[in-house]
CSV table of C-alpha atoms in Angstrom, one decimal:
chain,number,residue,atom,x,y,z
A,1,MET,CA,-25.9,55.8,72.9
A,2,LYS,CA,-24.7,58.0,70.0
A,3,LEU,CA,-21.2,58.1,68.6
A,4,GLN,CA,-20.3,61.3,66.9
A,5,THR,CA,-18.0,61.6,64.0
A,6,PHE,CA,-15.1,64.0,64.2
A,7,LYS,CA,-13.0,65.5,61.5
A,8,ILE,CA,-9.3,65.7,61.0
A,9,ASN,CA,-8.3,68.4,58.5
A,10,SER,CA,-5.4,68.3,56.1
A,11,PRO,CA,-2.9,71.2,56.6
A,12,TYR,CA,-2.6,71.4,52.8
A,13,ASN,CA,-6.2,72.0,51.8
A,14,ASN,CA,-9.3,72.7,53.9
A,15,LEU,CA,-11.4,70.6,51.5
A,16,ILE,CA,-9.6,67.5,52.5
A,17,ASN,CA,-10.7,66.1,55.9
A,18,LEU,CA,-11.2,62.7,57.4
A,19,LYS,CA,-14.4,61.7,59.1
A,20,VAL,CA,-13.4,59.4,61.9
A,21,ILE,CA,-15.5,57.2,64.2
A,22,GLN,CA,-14.1,55.4,67.2
A,23,GLY,CA,-15.4,51.9,67.8
A,24,HIS,CA,-14.7,48.2,66.9
A,25,PHE,CA,-14.7,47.4,63.2
A,26,ALA,CA,-13.7,44.4,61.1
A,27,THR,CA,-12.1,44.6,57.7
A,28,THR,CA,-11.3,41.7,55.4
A,29,SER,CA,-7.8,41.5,56.9
A,30,SER,CA,-7.8,43.1,60.3
A,31,HIS,CA,-9.8,44.6,63.2
A,32,ILE,CA,-9.5,48.4,63.7
A,33,ASN,CA,-10.5,50.8,66.4
A,34,TYR,CA,-11.4,53.7,64.1
A,35,TYR,CA,-13.6,53.7,61.0
A,36,ILE,CA,-12.4,56.3,58.5
A,37,ASP,CA,-15.2,57.5,56.3
A,38,LEU,CA,-13.7,58.5,52.9
A,39,THR,CA,-17.0,58.6,51.0
A,40,THR,CA,-17.2,62.3,50.1
A,41,LEU,CA,-13.4,62.5,49.4
A,42,LYS,CA,-14.0,59.8,46.8
A,43,ALA,CA,-17.3,60.9,45.4
A,44,ARG,CA,-17.6,64.7,45.6
A,45,ALA,CA,-15.9,66.4,42.6
A,46,ASN,CA,-14.3,69.3,44.5
A,47,GLU,CA,-13.0,67.1,47.3
A,48,ALA,CA,-11.7,64.4,44.9
A,49,LYS,CA,-10.0,67.1,42.9
A,50,ALA,CA,-8.3,68.5,46.0
A,51,VAL,CA,-7.1,65.1,47.0
A,52,ALA,CA,-5.7,64.5,43.6
A,53,LYS,CA,-3.9,67.8,43.5
A,54,SER,CA,-2.3,67.0,46.9
A,55,MET,CA,-1.2,63.6,45.8
A,56,SER,CA,0.3,64.8,42.6
A,57,GLN,CA,2.8,67.0,44.5
A,58,GLU,CA,4.6,63.8,45.7
A,59,TYR,CA,5.8,63.0,42.2
A,60,LEU,CA,8.6,64.7,40.3
A,61,ALA,CA,8.2,65.8,36.7
A,62,THR,CA,10.7,63.1,35.7
A,63,THR,CA,8.3,60.4,36.8
A,64,ILE,CA,6.5,58.5,34.0
A,65,VAL,CA,3.0,57.4,34.5
A,66,ASP,CA,1.1,55.6,31.8
A,67,THR,CA,-1.8,54.1,33.8
A,68,ILE,CA,-3.5,54.7,37.1
A,69,VAL,CA,-4.9,51.6,38.8
A,70,CYS,CA,-7.7,52.6,41.2
A,71,ILE,CA,-8.6,50.4,44.2
A,72,ASP,CA,-11.3,51.0,46.8
A,73,GLY,CA,-13.5,53.1,44.6
A,74,THR,CA,-11.0,55.8,43.9
A,75,ASN,CA,-11.7,56.2,40.2
A,76,VAL,CA,-13.0,59.8,40.5
A,77,ILE,CA,-9.8,60.8,42.3
A,78,GLY,CA,-7.8,58.8,39.7
A,79,ALA,CA,-9.3,60.8,36.8
A,80,TYR,CA,-8.4,64.1,38.5
A,81,LEU,CA,-5.0,62.8,39.5
A,82,ALA,CA,-4.2,62.1,35.8
A,83,ASP,CA,-5.0,65.7,35.0
A,84,ALA,CA,-3.0,67.0,38.0
A,85,LEU,CA,0.0,64.9,37.0
A,86,THR,CA,-0.2,66.0,33.4
A,87,ASP,CA,-0.4,69.7,34.5
A,88,SER,CA,2.7,69.2,36.7
A,89,GLY,CA,4.7,68.0,33.8
A,90,ILE,CA,4.7,64.2,34.3
A,91,MET,CA,4.8,62.4,31.0
A,92,SER,CA,3.1,59.4,29.6
A,93,MET,CA,4.7,56.9,27.2
A,94,ASN,CA,1.2,56.1,25.7
A,95,GLN,CA,0.7,56.7,22.0
A,96,HIS,CA,-1.9,59.5,22.6
A,97,ASP,CA,0.1,61.2,25.4
A,98,THR,CA,-2.6,60.6,28.0
A,99,MET,CA,-3.0,58.3,30.9
A,100,TYR,CA,-5.3,55.3,31.3
A,101,ILE,CA,-7.5,55.0,34.4
A,102,THR,CA,-8.7,51.5,35.3
A,103,THR,CA,-9.5,49.2,38.1
A,104,PRO,CA,-9.1,45.4,38.5
A,105,GLU,CA,-11.8,42.9,39.0
A,106,VAL,CA,-11.9,40.6,42.0
A,107,ASN,CA,-12.3,36.9,41.3
A,108,SER,CA,-14.1,34.3,43.5
A,109,VAL,CA,-11.0,33.7,45.7
A,110,GLY,CA,-10.3,37.4,46.3
A,111,GLN,CA,-7.5,37.8,43.7
A,112,TYR,CA,-7.3,40.9,41.5
A,113,THR,CA,-7.5,40.3,37.8
A,114,PHE,CA,-7.6,42.3,34.6
A,115,ARG,CA,-9.8,41.4,31.6
A,116,ASP,CA,-8.2,40.9,28.2
A,117,ASP,CA,-9.2,44.3,26.8
A,118,VAL,CA,-7.6,46.0,29.8
A,119,ILE,CA,-4.3,44.1,29.9
A,120,PRO,CA,-2.8,46.4,27.2
A,121,MET,CA,-3.2,49.3,29.7
A,122,ILE,CA,-1.0,47.4,32.2
A,123,LYS,CA,1.5,45.4,30.2
A,124,ASN,CA,4.8,47.2,29.7
A,125,ARG,CA,3.2,50.3,31.3
A,126,HIS,CA,4.4,52.5,34.2
A,127,VAL,CA,1.5,52.1,36.7
A,128,LEU,CA,0.6,54.3,39.6
A,129,LEU,CA,-1.4,52.4,42.2
A,130,LEU,CA,-4.1,54.5,43.9
A,131,LEU,CA,-5.8,53.3,47.1
A,132,ALA,CA,-8.2,54.9,49.6
A,133,THR,CA,-6.4,53.3,52.6
A,134,ALA,CA,-3.5,51.1,53.3
A,135,THR,CA,-3.9,49.5,56.8
A,136,THR,CA,-2.1,46.2,56.9
A,137,GLY,CA,-0.6,46.3,53.4
A,138,HIS,CA,-2.5,43.1,52.4
A,139,THR,CA,-4.6,44.8,49.7
A,140,THR,CA,-1.6,46.8,48.5
A,141,GLU,CA,0.5,43.7,48.1
A,142,LYS,CA,-2.3,41.9,46.2
A,143,ALA,CA,-2.6,44.9,43.8
A,144,ILE,CA,1.2,45.1,43.3
A,145,GLU,CA,1.4,41.4,42.5
A,146,CYS,CA,-1.5,41.7,40.1
A,147,ILE,CA,0.1,44.6,38.2
A,148,LYS,CA,3.4,42.8,38.0
A,149,TYR,CA,1.7,39.6,36.9
A,150,TYR,CA,0.2,41.4,33.9
A,151,GLY,CA,3.5,42.9,33.0
A,152,GLY,CA,3.3,46.4,34.5
A,153,SER,CA,5.9,48.2,36.6
A,154,ILE,CA,5.1,50.3,39.7
A,155,ALA,CA,5.7,54.0,39.2
A,156,GLY,CA,4.3,54.9,42.6
A,157,ILE,CA,1.7,54.2,45.3
A,158,SER,CA,-0.6,56.8,46.7
A,159,ALA,CA,-3.3,56.6,49.4
A,160,ILE,CA,-5.5,59.0,51.3
A,161,PHE,CA,-4.7,57.3,54.6
A,162,SER,CA,-1.9,54.8,55.3
A,163,ALA,CA,-1.0,53.1,58.5
A,164,ILE,CA,2.2,51.8,56.9
A,165,ASP,CA,5.1,53.5,55.2
A,166,THR,CA,6.2,50.9,52.7
A,167,VAL,CA,5.1,47.7,51.0
A,168,GLN,CA,7.6,45.4,49.2
A,169,ASN,CA,10.1,48.3,49.3
A,170,TYR,CA,7.8,50.7,47.6
A,171,ASP,CA,7.1,54.0,49.5
A,172,ILE,CA,3.4,54.8,50.1
A,173,HIS,CA,2.6,58.4,49.6
A,174,ALA,CA,-0.3,59.3,51.9
A,175,ILE,CA,-2.1,62.5,52.8
A,176,PHE,CA,-2.9,61.2,56.3
A,177,ARG,CA,-1.0,58.8,58.5
A,178,MET,CA,-1.4,57.0,61.9
A,179,LYS,CA,0.0,60.0,63.7
A,180,ASP,CA,-2.9,62.1,62.6
A,181,ILE,CA,-5.4,59.8,64.4
A,182,GLU,CA,-4.4,59.6,68.0
A,183,GLY,CA,-4.6,56.0,69.3
A,184,TYR,CA,-5.4,54.4,65.9
A,185,ALA,CA,-4.6,50.7,65.9
A,186,SER,CA,-5.0,47.7,63.6
A,187,TYR,CA,-5.1,44.2,65.0
A,188,ASN,CA,-5.0,40.7,63.6
A,189,SER,CA,-8.5,39.3,64.1
A,190,HIS,CA,-7.2,36.5,66.2
A,191,GLU,CA,-5.3,38.9,68.5
A,192,CYS,CA,-7.7,41.7,68.7
A,193,PRO,CA,-7.9,43.0,72.3
A,194,LEU,CA,-11.4,44.4,71.8
A,195,CYS,CA,-12.6,40.9,70.8
A,196,LYS,CA,-10.8,39.4,73.9
A,197,ALA,CA,-12.6,42.0,76.0
A,198,LYS,CA,-15.9,40.9,74.4
A,199,VAL,CA,-16.5,44.3,72.8
A,200,GLN,CA,-19.2,43.8,70.2
A,201,LEU,CA,-18.4,44.7,66.6
A,202,ASP,CA,-19.8,48.0,65.5
A,203,GLY,CA,-19.6,47.3,61.8
A,204,LEU,CA,-18.0,45.6,58.8
A,205,VAL,CA,-15.7,47.7,56.6
A,206,SER,CA,-15.1,47.0,53.0
A,207,ALA,CA,-13.9,48.9,49.9
A,208,GLY,CA,-17.4,50.1,49.4
A,209,GLY,CA,-17.9,51.5,52.9
A,210,ILE,CA,-19.4,50.3,56.1
A,211,SER,CA,-22.2,47.9,57.0
A,212,GLY,CA,-23.6,48.4,60.5
A,213,LEU,CA,-24.2,45.5,62.8
A,214,ASN,CA,-25.4,47.5,65.8
A,215,PHE,CA,-26.0,51.0,64.4
A,216,ILE,CA,-27.5,53.1,61.7
A,217,TYR,CA,-25.0,55.4,60.0
A,218,ASP,CA,-26.2,58.5,58.3
A,219,GLY,CA,-22.9,60.0,57.5
A,220,GLY,CA,-23.0,62.4,60.5
A,221,GLU,CA,-23.7,60.4,63.6
A,222,ILE,CA,-24.1,56.8,64.6
A,223,ASP,CA,-27.1,55.6,66.6
A,224,HIS,CA,-26.5,52.3,68.4
A,225,LEU,CA,-29.6,50.1,68.4
A,226,SER,CA,-30.6,48.8,71.7
C-alpha cells in the first residue's frame, strides 16, 4: 500500500507549502496522525527566504531583536529572517547593528544549553525564538526556559506550523495552524487512540526529520513494506 503526500499551500506565497502525510507517528512528546515534512522549507534557499519574509510581517518596526535562536534545524530560515526583519525596520541593540543567529545544544537529559562563547549572544539580549513546529508546546517551553536561564528575554516566537496559540503567555506566530490540516490531532502517547486500536507506528519524528519503521520515504510517496 502506498501513502501519497499532499500539499497545503500558504495563501501568502506559492513557494510556501506543507507536505503532509496521514498515518501514525511518534514524536518525543506525543503521537500525531499527520507527519508534516518541512525539509525543503528549511533547506531550499528560495523557500526558506519566502518563509522568513512571511514571518517577518508579524513583527512591528518597534520590536527589538538582537538574537534569533533556531530550533529544529531552522538556521537557514533564521539567517533570512534576520535580513527580512532588518529590511522591515526592526532594530538590534547589538554593537554592530546586526543580529546573531544561533542554536542551543541538547545535553544528555534533553535540556537545551548554550556554550560559554555563545552565552553573550543570549544574556541581556532580545531573543526571537524560531521553530519548525510547535505541537504540544513541550519543546517551546524548554527553549523559553533555556533562553531565560541564560539571561535573555523573549522578543517573539515564530513557527512554520503550530498546533497551539500560546506558550507561557507568549503568542506563537505561525504560517500554518491546525485548521489548515483537517483532522490533525496530537495525543499523549499513553492516551493515543491509534495505539489503543493497535495501529502500527508508521515512523518516528524528530527535529531532523522522520525515520521509517514500516516504510521507505523518498520525499514524494511512502511505500509500506509488507
